Short mmCIF file of C-alpha atoms and ligand atoms in Angstrom, two decimals:
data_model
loop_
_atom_site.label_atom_id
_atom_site.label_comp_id
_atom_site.label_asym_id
_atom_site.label_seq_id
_atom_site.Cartn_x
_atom_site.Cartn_y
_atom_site.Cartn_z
CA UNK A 1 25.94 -35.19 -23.49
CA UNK A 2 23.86 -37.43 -21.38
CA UNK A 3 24.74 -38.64 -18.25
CA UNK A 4 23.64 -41.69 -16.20
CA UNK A 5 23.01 -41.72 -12.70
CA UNK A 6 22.51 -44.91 -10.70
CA UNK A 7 20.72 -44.70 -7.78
CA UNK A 8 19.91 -47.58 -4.60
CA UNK A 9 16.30 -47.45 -4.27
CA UNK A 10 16.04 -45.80 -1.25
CA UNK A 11 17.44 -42.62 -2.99
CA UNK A 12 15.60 -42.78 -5.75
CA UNK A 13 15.38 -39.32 -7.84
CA UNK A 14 11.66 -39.21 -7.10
CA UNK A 15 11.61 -39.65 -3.61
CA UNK A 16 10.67 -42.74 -2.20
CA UNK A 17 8.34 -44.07 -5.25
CA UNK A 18 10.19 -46.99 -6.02
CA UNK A 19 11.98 -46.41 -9.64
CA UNK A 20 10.65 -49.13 -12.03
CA UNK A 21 12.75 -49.62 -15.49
CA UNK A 22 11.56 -51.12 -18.59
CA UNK A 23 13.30 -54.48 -17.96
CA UNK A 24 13.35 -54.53 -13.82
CA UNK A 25 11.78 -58.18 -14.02
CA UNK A 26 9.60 -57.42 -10.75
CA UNK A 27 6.52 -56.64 -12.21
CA UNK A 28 3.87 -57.03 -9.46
CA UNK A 29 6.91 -57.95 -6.64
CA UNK A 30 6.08 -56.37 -3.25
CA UNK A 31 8.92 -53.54 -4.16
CA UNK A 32 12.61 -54.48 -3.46
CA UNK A 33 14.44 -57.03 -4.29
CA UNK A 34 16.61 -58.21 -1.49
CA UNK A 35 19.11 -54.43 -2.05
CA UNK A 36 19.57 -55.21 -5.98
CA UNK A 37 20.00 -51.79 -7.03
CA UNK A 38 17.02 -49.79 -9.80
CA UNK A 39 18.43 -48.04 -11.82
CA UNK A 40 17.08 -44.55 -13.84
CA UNK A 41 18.50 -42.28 -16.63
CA UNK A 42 18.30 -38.60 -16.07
CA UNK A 43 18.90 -36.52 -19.17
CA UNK A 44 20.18 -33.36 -18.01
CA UNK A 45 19.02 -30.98 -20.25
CA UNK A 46 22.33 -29.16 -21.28
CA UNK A 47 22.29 -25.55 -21.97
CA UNK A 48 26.01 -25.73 -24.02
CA UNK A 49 26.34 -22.29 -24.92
CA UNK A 50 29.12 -22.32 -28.41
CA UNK A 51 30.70 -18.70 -29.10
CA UNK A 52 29.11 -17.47 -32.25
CA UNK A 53 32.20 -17.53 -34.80
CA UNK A 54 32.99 -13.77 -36.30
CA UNK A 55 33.61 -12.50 -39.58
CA UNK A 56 35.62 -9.50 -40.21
CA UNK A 57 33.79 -7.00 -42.99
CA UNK A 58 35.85 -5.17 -45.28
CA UNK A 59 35.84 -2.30 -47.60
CA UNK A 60 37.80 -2.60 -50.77
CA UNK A 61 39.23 0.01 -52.53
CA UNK A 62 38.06 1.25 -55.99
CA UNK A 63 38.78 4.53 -58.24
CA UNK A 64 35.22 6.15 -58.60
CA UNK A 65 33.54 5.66 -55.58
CA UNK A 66 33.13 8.67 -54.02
CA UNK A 67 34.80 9.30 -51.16
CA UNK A 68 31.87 10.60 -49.28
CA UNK A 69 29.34 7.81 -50.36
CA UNK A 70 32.09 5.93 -48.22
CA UNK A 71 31.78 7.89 -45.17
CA UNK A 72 28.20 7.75 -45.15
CA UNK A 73 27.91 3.72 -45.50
CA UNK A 74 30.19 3.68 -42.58
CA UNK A 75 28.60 6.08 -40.54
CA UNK A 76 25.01 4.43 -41.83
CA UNK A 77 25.32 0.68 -41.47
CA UNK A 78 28.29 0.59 -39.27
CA UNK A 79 27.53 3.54 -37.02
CA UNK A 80 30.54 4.84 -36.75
CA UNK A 81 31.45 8.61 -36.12
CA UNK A 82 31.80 11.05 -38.52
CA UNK A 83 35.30 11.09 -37.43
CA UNK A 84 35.75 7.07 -37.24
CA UNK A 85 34.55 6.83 -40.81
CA UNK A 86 36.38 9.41 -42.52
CA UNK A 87 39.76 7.87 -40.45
CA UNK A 88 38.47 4.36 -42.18
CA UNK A 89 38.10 5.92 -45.86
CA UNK A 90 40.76 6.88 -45.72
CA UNK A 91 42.31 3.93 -44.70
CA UNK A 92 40.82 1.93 -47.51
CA UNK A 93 41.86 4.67 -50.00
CA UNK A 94 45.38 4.23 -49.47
CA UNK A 95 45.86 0.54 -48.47
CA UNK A 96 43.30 -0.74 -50.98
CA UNK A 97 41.26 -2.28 -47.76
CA UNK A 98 39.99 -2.02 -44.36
CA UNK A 99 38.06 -3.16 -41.58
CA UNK A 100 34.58 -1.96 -41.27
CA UNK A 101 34.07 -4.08 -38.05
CA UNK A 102 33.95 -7.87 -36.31
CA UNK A 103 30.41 -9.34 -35.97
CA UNK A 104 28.78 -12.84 -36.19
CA UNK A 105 28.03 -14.29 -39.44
CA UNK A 106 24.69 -13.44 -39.70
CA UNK A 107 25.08 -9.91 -38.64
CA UNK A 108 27.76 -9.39 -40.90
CA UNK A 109 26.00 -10.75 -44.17
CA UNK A 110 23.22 -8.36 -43.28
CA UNK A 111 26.00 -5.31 -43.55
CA UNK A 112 27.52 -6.35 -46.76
CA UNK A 113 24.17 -6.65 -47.94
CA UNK A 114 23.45 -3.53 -46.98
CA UNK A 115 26.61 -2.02 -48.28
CA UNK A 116 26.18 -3.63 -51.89
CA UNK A 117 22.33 -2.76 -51.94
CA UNK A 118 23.40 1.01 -51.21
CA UNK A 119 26.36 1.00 -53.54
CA UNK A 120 24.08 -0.76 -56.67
CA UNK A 121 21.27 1.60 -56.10
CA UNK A 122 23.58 4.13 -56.83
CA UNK A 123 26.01 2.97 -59.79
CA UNK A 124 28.88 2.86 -57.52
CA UNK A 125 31.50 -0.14 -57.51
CA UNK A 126 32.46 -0.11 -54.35
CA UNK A 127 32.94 -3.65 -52.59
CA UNK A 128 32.43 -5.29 -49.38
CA UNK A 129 33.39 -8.97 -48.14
CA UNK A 130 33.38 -10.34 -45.21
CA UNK A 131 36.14 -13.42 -44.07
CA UNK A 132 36.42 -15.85 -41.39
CA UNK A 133 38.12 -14.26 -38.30
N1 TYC B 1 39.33 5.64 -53.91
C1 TYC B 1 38.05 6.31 -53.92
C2 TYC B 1 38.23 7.71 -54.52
O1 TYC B 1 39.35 8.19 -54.67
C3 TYC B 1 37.47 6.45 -52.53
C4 TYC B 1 37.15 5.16 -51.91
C5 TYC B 1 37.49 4.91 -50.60
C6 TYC B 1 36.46 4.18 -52.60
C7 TYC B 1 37.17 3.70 -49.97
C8 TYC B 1 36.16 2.96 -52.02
O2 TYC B 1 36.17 1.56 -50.09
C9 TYC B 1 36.50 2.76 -50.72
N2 TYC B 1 37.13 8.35 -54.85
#
């Protein structure tokens, strides 16, 4: 957003030089002209921080993944604990999916990336997707 400021001359942003715009018809004048107000644009540089939007990665089910391939990918690329990931398998294994964690998008296509890389390199089947929050 930009904003314009109007300032009288005598409080001009840069301090007492007399602001001159493109079109102020006093070229050469002996400065003011008779309290007609100058006028200058400041563009305020706006830092307009947005909320990165976040993706939910999942784990889908399959029948011949083993279960503790699973484990490991969630302990590996979503550092979770021993504990954490085995409660998430298990999870998965019985409702058929299950959240592996909330992150922005980038940082979640890097996991399923990860997670498919690891799962291909090793003839498993087992799926991950990641969907709008
Ligand atoms: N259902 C698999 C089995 O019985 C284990 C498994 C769990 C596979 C979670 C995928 O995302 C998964 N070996």
């Amino acid at each position: 957003m930009r904003v314009a400021i109007a300032y009288p001359l005598q409080m001009s942003a840069t301090r007492g030089v007399p602001l001159r715009g493109a079109d102020d018809g006093d070229a050469g004048g002996k400065g003011g002209s008779g309290g007609k107000l100058d006028t200058a644009t400041i563009t305020k540089p706006k830092t307009k921080s947005k909320r990165p939007s976040l993706y939910r990665v999942l784990l889908l089910n399959d029948d011949y993944t083993p279960m503790e391939f699973v484990v490991l990918i969630l302990q590996d690329v979503f550092n979770k604990t021993r504990e954490e990931a085995m409660q998430i398998m298990l999870h998965v294994h019985n409702q058929g999916v299950g959240e592996c964690g909330v992150f922005p998008f980038e940082v979640a296509e890097t996991k399923v990336t990860r997670v498919m890389d690891a799962a291909r390199k090793n003839q498993h089947p087992l799926q991950c997707v990641m969907e709008k929050q």
